[in-house]
């Protein structure tokens, strides 16, 4: 379990939520996933849309994010499937969307409401403007980002991404754009303390990614 200091410092930050705009088209990868796995995409009536964050739950987020990042080797859809885009639950290999799906599934299995686990499309800043997928986790302390490019848990405004679209908290099949004023989040100077290294013994039973032995 995290020591009290870093976790409580993280939880003490102001709760800030990104401004959301109008409904937009869902990514083709999500539509194809739902066509093949309809049960995975059903909205849950009356589901919670955020989680009350505690030091233990913050640690759980950190562990699951790092666990998937460490166990799944980034591999392009072209190499895996011979396709430009395919979203699927990964075994030992997959791209950013696949890793997001696995984190979402593991957190939902651990008791997090699906309405608080939102697949999010972002854009890398720079000349190439590469598209990327991360998982937005909604809590009473704001919205946090789980990213395969870092083991750290960051609030949405701490990343360098431009946010494009994400799932609605009410229905995973409804996608919404980000408000223009939130497209380029500001990096806050006070955001320095984040969850630290894992403890020697984890309080969470993390199974290996689907089909992978430890």
PDB file of N, CA and C in Angstrom, residues 1 7 12-13 17 30 44 56 63 67 69 71 77 88 97 101 113 118 122 125 131 163 171 173 184-185 193 208:
ATOM      1  N   UNK A   1       0.850  -1.193   0.000  1.00  0.00           N
ATOM      2  CA  UNK A   1       0.000   0.000   0.000  1.00  0.00           C
ATOM      3  C   UNK A   1       0.889   1.247   0.000  1.00  0.00           C
ATOM      4  N   UNK A   7       0.176   9.658  -1.347  1.00  0.00           N
ATOM      5  CA  UNK A   7      -1.206   9.416  -1.753  1.00  0.00           C
ATOM      6  C   UNK A   7      -2.107  10.563  -1.333  1.00  0.00           C
ATOM      7  N   UNK A  12      -5.242  15.517  -2.462  1.00  0.00           N
ATOM      8  CA  UNK A  12      -5.576  16.852  -1.959  1.00  0.00           C
ATOM      9  C   UNK A  12      -5.627  17.902  -3.057  1.00  0.00           C
ATOM     10  N   UNK A  13      -5.271  17.556  -4.296  1.00  0.00           N
ATOM     11  CA  UNK A  13      -5.287  18.552  -5.369  1.00  0.00           C
ATOM     12  C   UNK A  13      -6.714  18.952  -5.721  1.00  0.00           C
ATOM     13  N   UNK A  17     -12.340  18.987 -13.881  1.00  0.00           N
ATOM     14  CA  UNK A  17     -12.897  18.115 -14.911  1.00  0.00           C
ATOM     15  C   UNK A  17     -12.797  18.804 -16.268  1.00  0.00           C
ATOM     16  N   UNK A  30     -13.853   0.803 -32.215  1.00  0.00           N
ATOM     17  CA  UNK A  30     -14.870   0.521 -31.211  1.00  0.00           C
ATOM     18  C   UNK A  30     -16.103  -0.092 -31.854  1.00  0.00           C
ATOM     19  N   UNK A  44     -24.878   0.057 -18.868  1.00  0.00           N
ATOM     20  CA  UNK A  44     -25.427  -0.482 -17.632  1.00  0.00           C
ATOM     21  C   UNK A  44     -26.367   0.541 -17.019  1.00  0.00           C
ATOM     22  N   UNK A  56      -6.074   3.474  -1.213  1.00  0.00           N
ATOM     23  CA  UNK A  56      -6.038   2.092  -1.685  1.00  0.00           C
ATOM     24  C   UNK A  56      -6.456   1.984  -3.148  1.00  0.00           C
ATOM     25  N   UNK A  63      -1.169   0.072  -9.912  1.00  0.00           N
ATOM     26  CA  UNK A  63      -0.710  -1.297 -10.134  1.00  0.00           C
ATOM     27  C   UNK A  63      -1.258  -1.889 -11.435  1.00  0.00           C
ATOM     28  N   UNK A  67       0.981  -2.877 -14.510  1.00  0.00           N
ATOM     29  CA  UNK A  67       0.953  -4.300 -14.807  1.00  0.00           C
ATOM     30  C   UNK A  67       0.700  -4.558 -16.292  1.00  0.00           C
ATOM     31  N   UNK A  69       1.009  -2.372 -18.745  1.00  0.00           N
ATOM     32  CA  UNK A  69       2.110  -1.788 -19.519  1.00  0.00           C
ATOM     33  C   UNK A  69       3.315  -2.717 -19.577  1.00  0.00           C
ATOM     34  N   UNK A  71       3.329  -6.084 -19.133  1.00  0.00           N
ATOM     35  CA  UNK A  71       3.069  -7.426 -19.655  1.00  0.00           C
ATOM     36  C   UNK A  71       2.694  -7.480 -21.133  1.00  0.00           C
ATOM     37  N   UNK A  77      -1.261  -3.058 -35.223  1.00  0.00           N
ATOM     38  CA  UNK A  77      -2.326  -3.885 -35.800  1.00  0.00           C
ATOM     39  C   UNK A  77      -1.890  -4.483 -37.124  1.00  0.00           C
ATOM     40  N   UNK A  88      -8.836  -5.064 -29.942  1.00  0.00           N
ATOM     41  CA  UNK A  88      -9.045  -6.408 -29.407  1.00  0.00           C
ATOM     42  C   UNK A  88      -8.382  -6.509 -28.043  1.00  0.00           C
ATOM     43  N   UNK A  97      -4.826   0.982 -28.004  1.00  0.00           N
ATOM     44  CA  UNK A  97      -6.248   0.717 -27.787  1.00  0.00           C
ATOM     45  C   UNK A  97      -6.466  -0.618 -27.079  1.00  0.00           C
ATOM     46  N   UNK A 101      -8.289  -1.332 -23.448  1.00  0.00           N
ATOM     47  CA  UNK A 101      -9.392  -2.279 -23.261  1.00  0.00           C
ATOM     48  C   UNK A 101      -9.115  -3.227 -22.094  1.00  0.00           C
ATOM     49  N   UNK A 113     -16.928   1.121 -11.594  1.00  0.00           N
ATOM     50  CA  UNK A 113     -18.059   1.226 -12.525  1.00  0.00           C
ATOM     51  C   UNK A 113     -17.573   1.548 -13.930  1.00  0.00           C
ATOM     52  N   UNK A 118     -13.421   5.496 -19.184  1.00  0.00           N
ATOM     53  CA  UNK A 118     -13.764   6.020 -20.499  1.00  0.00           C
ATOM     54  C   UNK A 118     -12.583   5.970 -21.464  1.00  0.00           C
ATOM     55  N   UNK A 122      -6.619  10.829 -27.987  1.00  0.00           N
ATOM     56  CA  UNK A 122      -5.844  12.056 -27.843  1.00  0.00           C
ATOM     57  C   UNK A 122      -4.920  12.202 -29.048  1.00  0.00           C
ATOM     58  N   UNK A 125       1.295  16.089 -29.336  1.00  0.00           N
ATOM     59  CA  UNK A 125       1.680  17.405 -29.830  1.00  0.00           C
ATOM     60  C   UNK A 125       2.965  17.287 -30.642  1.00  0.00           C
ATOM     61  N   UNK A 131      -2.118  10.071 -33.369  1.00  0.00           N
ATOM     62  CA  UNK A 131      -3.268   9.740 -32.530  1.00  0.00           C
ATOM     63  C   UNK A 131      -2.891   8.622 -31.565  1.00  0.00           C
ATOM     64  N   UNK A 163      -6.714  16.679 -26.313  1.00  0.00           N
ATOM     65  CA  UNK A 163      -7.803  15.718 -26.159  1.00  0.00           C
ATOM     66  C   UNK A 163      -8.824  15.895 -27.285  1.00  0.00           C
ATOM     67  N   UNK A 171     -23.173   6.287 -21.500  1.00  0.00           N
ATOM     68  CA  UNK A 171     -23.339   5.200 -22.474  1.00  0.00           C
ATOM     69  C   UNK A 171     -22.036   5.039 -23.228  1.00  0.00           C
ATOM     70  N   UNK A 173     -21.353   3.656 -25.887  1.00  0.00           N
ATOM     71  CA  UNK A 173     -21.496   3.716 -27.335  1.00  0.00           C
ATOM     72  C   UNK A 173     -21.693   5.138 -27.853  1.00  0.00           C
ATOM     73  N   UNK A 184      -6.052  21.949 -25.214  1.00  0.00           N
ATOM     74  CA  UNK A 184      -4.649  21.960 -24.842  1.00  0.00           C
ATOM     75  C   UNK A 184      -4.515  22.180 -23.359  1.00  0.00           C
ATOM     76  N   UNK A 185      -4.588  21.132 -22.528  1.00  0.00           N
ATOM     77  CA  UNK A 185      -4.565  21.307 -21.077  1.00  0.00           C
ATOM     78  C   UNK A 185      -3.274  21.944 -20.593  1.00  0.00           C
ATOM     79  N   UNK A 193       4.072  15.457  -7.001  1.00  0.00           N
ATOM     80  CA  UNK A 193       4.056  14.226  -6.221  1.00  0.00           C
ATOM     81  C   UNK A 193       3.045  13.263  -6.805  1.00  0.00           C
ATOM     82  N   UNK A 208      -2.621 -12.635 -14.723  1.00  0.00           N
ATOM     83  CA  UNK A 208      -1.900 -12.254 -15.940  1.00  0.00           C
ATOM     84  C   UNK A 208      -2.866 -11.832 -17.019  1.00  0.00           C
TER      85      UNK A 208
END
